[in-house]
Amino acid sequence: MAAVGSAVGLGNIWRFPYICGKYGGGAFLLVYLCFAFGIGMVLMMSEFVIGRRSRHTPMRAFASLSPRRKGWRYIGLLGIVTCFFILSQYFVISGWTLSYFFDAVTGRLATMGQDAAAIGCYFTEFSTSASRPVVFLTVFALLTAVVILCGVQKGIEAVSKVLMPVLVVLLVVLCIRSLTLPGASRGLSYLFSPDFSKLSAEGVLAALGQAMFSLSVGMGVMIVYGSYIPASDDLFRTSMWITASDVLIAVLSGVAIFPAVFSCGLEPAGGPGLSYCVLPNVFNSMGGVTGVVFSAIFFLLLSIAALTSSISLLEALSAWLVETLRTRRFVSTLIIVAAEIALASIVSLSNGMWSHLQVGGDTFFDFVDRLNSIYLPPLCAFGTVLFFAWVMPEADVRDELTNHGVLRAVYYPVFRFIVRWLAPLALVVVFLTSILT
């Protein structure tokens, strides 16, 4: 359940539904499903195998599985660096979400009515201000730390077992409300009607990128979680369950959001613009207590998705520091959280008063976003899949996938072909295309 929480994040809710509709609805969904189960799941299984076989965090996992080629441990280090930068940006955006949840509960968002300019102006003023975003990202970071400090069983797994069902229930409630609005069928048509004329090469690449990185591959998280998986668990079934859950949440998010957007006569959007500008307008159009309640439900849903993902990122970093410095979990978690809050504060402030802080012409926020979306995860995933396919002993891989001969891995020849040839090629294509565009 914790691994499902890691995979289900903000991208499932605010990115997938938009790009699904933009690139042909049902046509995009079909391609996405093929990539999610054909490549994304394979990459996840690879990380699980590395983690469970080594019972270590990324750096030591790579080193222990290739004792004569110590240089591979730097792929593990790259995963840690990737985690660190992604979590800093995640804390910033999660802080925004938590703040909006309080604004929804107190009725502050409702006072803006359906004035799109006022709602947009409020988001701009809030995200560029010096104090409130930093306060809320700090609160969110400390909340994440509390879960980590409670340990894997009593903290991460226990919280995930509660939050993930709550997330699904909230999504279903929003879906029911969205589908009962007048004109909801236009939103469903946007999401699901297959239009292959819109499925351009750009759309196929968007499906491939979403499928791979929605599952939290390429940052070492699944290696850490793999090290916790019992030896008796079937890694194929575990990966299938996580992938199916991730896809289901993404599709439900689209059903919850876009019928309501079209019902209000608004244009579809993705990313922060959807969550913090378009949807407050949608909820305010419902009027009165109804609008306040559904606004609060949505931002609570978004906060839960952010929390389950940030927990996995912080756990990967904390576990790595425990193993590297041989320190206590409490100390390592506090060190990582303090460093993350410091970096996240810089990232947040670069939206406003520190906008002069630039790297290569980009604000520091945009620079970190570029690292997280274009460079670090694809490079880490590429190094990981090369190691798994060409360096790690094949006997070790077979042992883990068959649980030392107990299970029949009839899929293994296809799995081996994908992990050796298709997955590396897909990662190279996504990486080069992202850079060129």
XYZ file of C-alpha atoms in Angstrom:
437
model
C 0.000 0.000 0.000
C 2.916 2.354 0.732
C 4.290 1.781 -2.776
C 0.850 2.586 -4.224
C 0.930 5.828 -2.243
C 4.336 6.628 -3.701
C 3.108 6.108 -7.258
C -0.138 8.055 -6.784
C 0.852 11.705 -6.688
C -0.092 15.140 -7.945
C 0.631 14.175 -11.558
C -2.197 11.621 -11.500
C -4.672 14.325 -10.563
C -3.601 17.466 -12.361
C -1.548 16.242 -15.348
C -2.869 12.905 -16.613
C -6.531 13.928 -17.189
C -5.507 17.028 -19.139
C -3.005 15.346 -21.469
C -5.405 12.433 -21.934
C -8.074 14.751 -23.321
C -5.600 16.918 -25.221
C -4.086 14.028 -27.158
C -7.151 12.110 -28.230
C -8.997 10.845 -25.157
C -9.569 7.116 -25.547
C -6.808 6.881 -28.164
C -4.286 8.335 -25.712
C -5.613 6.133 -22.900
C -5.057 2.992 -24.977
C -1.440 3.945 -25.715
C -0.894 4.972 -22.096
C -2.128 1.609 -20.797
C 0.270 -0.229 -23.121
C 3.199 1.868 -21.905
C 2.199 1.716 -18.234
C 1.965 -2.079 -18.114
C 4.549 -2.781 -20.821
C 7.389 -0.461 -19.801
C 6.592 1.434 -16.589
C 5.725 -1.733 -14.680
C 8.853 -3.472 -15.989
C 11.045 -0.630 -14.734
C 9.329 -0.812 -11.344
C 9.882 -4.571 -11.145
C 13.557 -4.002 -11.941
C 13.923 -1.616 -9.014
C 12.035 -3.988 -6.713
C 14.384 -6.833 -7.680
C 17.478 -4.701 -7.001
C 16.109 -3.617 -3.627
C 14.920 -7.014 -2.422
C 18.012 -8.867 -3.631
C 20.414 -6.461 -1.928
C 18.314 -5.404 1.103
C 20.065 -2.030 0.848
C 19.339 1.560 -0.182
C 20.354 2.568 -3.751
C 24.085 3.298 -3.399
C 24.932 0.187 -1.431
C 22.475 -1.896 -3.457
C 24.331 -1.235 -6.708
C 27.708 -1.753 -5.037
C 26.742 -5.050 -3.386
C 25.259 -6.520 -6.568
C 28.325 -5.645 -8.665
C 31.273 -6.080 -6.255
C 33.854 -5.873 -9.059
C 32.350 -2.744 -10.618
C 32.018 -0.248 -7.810
C 31.378 2.634 -10.211
C 27.749 1.571 -10.556
C 27.090 2.824 -7.027
C 27.052 6.340 -8.464
C 23.786 5.494 -10.210
C 22.437 4.929 -6.713
C 23.864 8.286 -5.648
C 22.144 9.901 -8.639
C 18.876 8.417 -7.374
C 19.435 10.029 -3.974
C 20.187 13.401 -5.589
C 17.047 13.042 -7.715
C 14.974 12.293 -4.604
C 16.403 15.316 -2.833
C 15.552 17.816 -5.566
C 12.122 16.344 -6.293
C 11.161 16.422 -2.615
C 12.156 20.082 -2.285
C 9.797 21.044 -5.103
C 7.143 18.669 -3.796
C 7.216 20.390 -0.412
C 6.658 23.769 -2.088
C 3.647 22.610 -4.111
C 2.291 20.543 -1.209
C 2.471 23.664 0.946
C 0.359 25.485 -1.629
C -2.179 22.653 -1.526
C -2.347 22.610 2.260
C -2.839 26.378 2.320
C -5.661 26.138 -0.219
C -7.295 23.413 1.863
C -7.457 25.822 4.808
C -8.700 28.585 2.502
C -11.450 26.259 1.278
C -12.500 25.193 4.781
C -12.626 28.772 6.069
C -14.589 29.948 3.015
C -11.882 32.324 1.812
C -11.890 30.854 -1.697
C -15.683 31.095 -1.842
C -15.577 34.869 -1.282
C -13.944 35.295 -4.715
C -17.012 33.936 -6.473
C -16.604 33.142 -10.164
C -14.236 36.028 -10.821
C -11.488 34.213 -12.760
C -9.237 37.280 -12.655
C -9.517 37.553 -8.863
C -8.842 33.820 -8.388
C -5.823 33.955 -10.694
C -4.528 37.106 -9.035
C -4.867 35.511 -5.598
C -2.800 32.493 -6.667
C -0.097 34.719 -8.141
C 0.083 36.885 -5.033
C 0.111 33.845 -2.759
C 2.750 31.824 -4.644
C 5.091 34.818 -4.936
C 4.728 36.022 -1.341
C 7.583 35.628 1.117
C 5.971 34.174 4.215
C 2.839 32.043 3.813
C 4.185 29.510 1.269
C 7.288 28.957 3.415
C 5.179 28.486 6.550
C 2.923 25.910 4.903
C 5.744 23.993 3.217
C 7.432 23.793 6.631
C 4.236 22.481 8.242
C 3.854 19.913 5.478
C 7.503 18.829 5.777
C 7.162 18.349 9.533
C 3.949 16.364 9.037
C 5.803 14.078 6.620
C 8.672 13.723 9.102
C 6.312 12.619 11.876
C 5.144 9.705 9.721
C 8.729 8.681 8.912
C 9.792 8.866 12.563
C 7.073 6.362 13.479
C 8.871 3.741 11.383
C 7.999 1.590 8.385
C 5.233 -0.541 9.944
C 3.687 1.853 12.475
C 4.274 4.949 10.382
C 4.488 4.578 6.607
C 2.430 1.417 6.150
C -0.164 2.292 8.803
C -0.716 5.796 7.416
C -0.858 4.527 3.822
C -3.499 1.934 4.751
C -5.684 4.755 6.052
C -4.952 7.531 3.552
C -5.228 5.542 0.310
C -8.799 4.285 0.983
C -9.749 7.812 2.094
C -8.303 9.184 -1.147
C -10.364 6.728 -3.206
C -13.564 7.534 -1.277
C -13.036 11.279 -1.759
C -12.422 10.721 -5.470
C -15.610 8.690 -5.828
C -17.606 11.405 -4.026
C -16.220 14.037 -6.403
C -16.937 11.772 -9.393
C -20.578 11.341 -8.373
C -21.042 15.075 -7.925
C -19.255 15.883 -11.180
C -21.317 13.411 -13.197
C -24.602 14.847 -11.903
C -23.839 18.348 -13.207
C -25.535 19.547 -16.420
C -23.317 19.117 -19.466
C -21.081 16.563 -17.750
C -21.153 14.390 -20.872
C -18.878 16.895 -22.647
C -16.209 16.284 -20.040
C -16.519 12.513 -20.417
C -16.302 12.866 -24.182
C -13.147 14.975 -23.792
C -11.574 12.243 -21.679
C -12.685 9.021 -23.321
C -13.897 9.522 -26.904
C -11.068 8.145 -29.086
C -9.755 10.700 -31.560
C -6.685 9.275 -33.273
C -6.221 12.477 -35.286
C -5.080 14.179 -32.056
C -2.692 11.381 -31.104
C 0.444 12.986 -32.516
C 4.029 11.846 -31.948
C 4.122 14.406 -29.152
C 1.087 12.739 -27.577
C 2.673 9.278 -27.763
C 5.800 10.605 -26.044
C 3.641 12.303 -23.400
C 1.945 8.943 -22.738
C 5.323 7.220 -22.485
C 6.758 9.811 -20.098
C 3.648 9.825 -17.904
C 3.564 6.020 -17.787
C 7.180 5.704 -16.683
C 7.517 8.471 -14.150
C 4.016 8.350 -12.673
C 5.144 5.072 -11.092
C 8.019 6.741 -9.182
C 10.747 4.974 -11.152
C 14.087 6.649 -11.726
C 14.591 8.073 -8.245
C 15.553 5.100 -6.091
C 12.312 5.072 -4.089
C 11.194 1.681 -5.364
C 14.634 0.226 -4.623
C 14.196 1.258 -0.983
C 10.636 -0.083 -0.862
C 11.837 -3.240 -2.627
C 14.286 -3.829 0.213
C 11.283 -4.009 2.575
C 9.264 -6.510 0.491
C 9.090 -9.995 2.092
C 10.912 -12.772 0.230
C 7.630 -14.668 -0.191
C 5.808 -11.890 -2.096
C 5.305 -12.229 -5.851
C 6.992 -9.142 -7.369
C 5.009 -9.474 -10.600
C 1.655 -9.364 -8.780
C 2.841 -6.552 -6.519
C 3.922 -4.463 -9.510
C 0.705 -5.242 -11.383
C -1.389 -4.144 -8.393
C 0.522 -0.868 -8.017
C 0.340 -0.067 -11.735
C -3.385 -0.842 -11.928
C -4.076 1.308 -8.852
C -2.063 4.182 -10.295
C -3.961 4.049 -13.591
C -7.333 3.791 -11.815
C -6.652 6.866 -9.666
C -5.571 8.839 -12.734
C -8.727 7.925 -14.660
C -11.011 8.622 -11.676
C -9.335 12.016 -11.291
C -10.285 12.880 -14.834
C -13.898 11.806 -14.220
C -13.983 13.895 -11.036
C -12.579 17.027 -12.653
C -13.406 17.563 -16.308
C -17.189 17.002 -16.397
C -17.377 19.777 -13.785
C -15.000 22.006 -15.763
C -17.042 21.654 -18.964
C -20.299 22.037 -17.050
C -19.153 25.503 -16.023
C -18.161 26.401 -19.575
C -14.466 26.690 -18.695
C -11.505 25.651 -20.810
C -9.580 22.547 -19.667
C -6.119 23.073 -18.232
C -3.401 21.093 -16.518
C -0.896 21.531 -13.708
C -1.127 24.267 -11.068
C -3.426 26.314 -13.302
C -6.050 23.562 -13.100
C -5.876 23.061 -9.332
C -5.454 26.601 -8.075
C -7.234 28.707 -10.716
C -9.773 26.710 -12.749
C -11.202 24.384 -10.082
C -11.818 27.040 -7.390
C -13.979 28.752 -10.017
C -15.822 25.458 -10.629
C -16.495 24.899 -6.925
C -17.599 28.494 -6.386
C -20.128 28.087 -9.203
C -21.847 25.392 -7.102
C -22.689 28.095 -4.594
C -23.117 28.194 -0.819
C -22.167 25.353 1.474
C -22.046 22.847 -1.408
C -19.235 24.730 -3.101
C -17.270 25.065 0.145
C -17.644 21.354 0.953
C -16.534 20.106 -2.462
C -13.693 22.605 -2.603
C -12.465 21.350 0.779
C -12.825 17.716 -0.348
C -10.754 18.349 -3.475
C -7.881 20.089 -1.708
C -7.911 17.455 1.025
C -7.667 14.836 -1.735
C -4.759 16.704 -3.320
C -3.025 17.038 0.064
C -3.328 13.289 0.705
C -1.862 12.475 -2.723
C 1.007 14.870 -2.026
C 1.608 13.421 1.444
C 1.776 9.779 0.345
C 4.335 10.661 -2.325
C 6.436 12.895 -0.083
C 6.516 10.137 2.553
C 8.162 7.764 0.071
C 10.724 10.353 -1.016
C 11.657 11.267 2.548
C 11.848 7.598 3.546
C 14.299 6.889 0.715
C 16.533 9.776 1.805
C 16.311 8.990 5.510
C 17.041 5.278 5.004
C 20.050 6.149 2.840
C 21.477 8.450 5.522
C 20.923 5.830 8.239
C 22.813 3.269 6.175
C 25.578 5.666 5.111
C 26.310 7.405 8.421
C 25.146 4.534 10.643
C 23.057 6.993 12.609
C 19.645 6.690 14.219
C 16.475 7.118 12.168
C 15.454 10.114 14.292
C 18.709 11.964 13.612
C 18.836 11.164 9.895
C 15.226 12.245 9.372
C 15.755 15.569 11.132
C 18.909 16.253 9.096
C 17.160 15.530 5.799
C 14.026 17.505 6.711
C 16.068 20.535 7.795
C 18.026 20.452 4.527
C 14.839 19.997 2.481
C 13.057 22.884 4.204
C 16.060 25.120 3.512
C 16.183 24.175 -0.184
C 12.389 24.281 -0.568
C 12.317 27.767 0.973
C 14.848 28.974 -1.594
C 12.801 27.362 -4.374
C 9.636 29.045 -3.081
C 11.189 32.476 -2.581
C 12.641 32.398 -6.095
C 9.056 32.818 -7.321
C 8.950 36.270 -5.746
C 11.420 38.303 -3.728
C 14.394 36.171 -4.845
C 13.415 36.014 -8.513
C 16.841 37.448 -9.339
C 18.319 34.108 -8.213
C 18.680 32.483 -11.620
C 20.494 29.559 -13.227
C 21.018 29.682 -16.970
C 18.380 32.378 -17.371
C 15.744 30.437 -15.401
C 14.494 31.314 -11.945
C 15.676 28.809 -9.362
C 12.129 27.377 -9.207
C 12.131 26.776 -12.972
C 15.677 25.388 -12.830
C 14.703 22.805 -10.204
C 11.539 22.005 -12.161
C 13.651 21.431 -15.281
C 16.011 19.134 -13.364
C 13.086 17.147 -11.976
C 11.071 16.841 -15.167
C 13.721 16.526 -17.892
C 17.135 15.471 -16.629
C 17.415 13.591 -13.345
C 14.691 10.867 -13.403
C 15.349 9.732 -17.015
C 19.117 9.570 -16.439
C 18.696 7.647 -13.190
C 16.151 5.268 -14.741
C 18.441 4.686 -17.740
C 21.414 3.851 -15.516
C 19.252 1.567 -13.384
C 17.840 -0.401 -16.302
C 21.292 -0.807 -17.890
C 22.644 -2.151 -14.608
C 19.699 -4.491 -14.131
C 19.732 -5.827 -17.701
C 23.442 -6.104 -18.418
C 25.408 -6.096 -15.145
C 23.330 -7.778 -12.435
C 23.695 -11.593 -12.595
C 20.737 -13.099 -14.448
C 20.548 -15.918 -11.902
C 19.860 -13.335 -9.184
C 17.084 -11.794 -11.270
C 15.447 -15.179 -11.889
C 15.690 -16.069 -8.210
C 13.831 -12.920 -7.191
C 11.130 -13.163 -9.857
C 10.471 -16.845 -9.147
C 11.019 -16.647 -5.366
C 13.892 -19.132 -5.691
C 11.970 -21.459 -7.990
C 8.677 -21.484 -6.096
C 6.848 -19.404 -8.747
C 6.680 -19.882 -12.507
C 7.714 -16.679 -14.265
C 6.276 -17.558 -17.690
C 6.538 -13.890 -18.646
C 10.321 -13.848 -18.154
C 11.456 -13.995 -21.849
C 9.227 -11.025 -22.731
C 10.264 -9.214 -19.550
C 13.944 -9.752 -20.382
C 13.503 -8.431 -23.931
C 11.707 -5.301 -22.731
C 14.203 -4.526 -19.989
C 17.221 -5.062 -22.262
C 16.048 -3.296 -25.388
C 12.673 -1.528 -25.339
C 12.914 0.215 -21.947
C 16.401 1.730 -22.542
C 15.342 2.861 -26.020
C 12.153 4.431 -24.635
C 14.125 6.304 -21.969
C 16.605 7.639 -24.536
C 13.770 8.826 -26.797
C 11.947 10.573 -23.926
C 15.162 12.179 -22.670
C 16.338 13.481 -26.063
C 12.867 14.683 -27.037
C 12.492 16.561 -23.746
C 15.822 18.314 -24.266
C 15.153 19.205 -27.905
C 11.685 20.590 -27.219
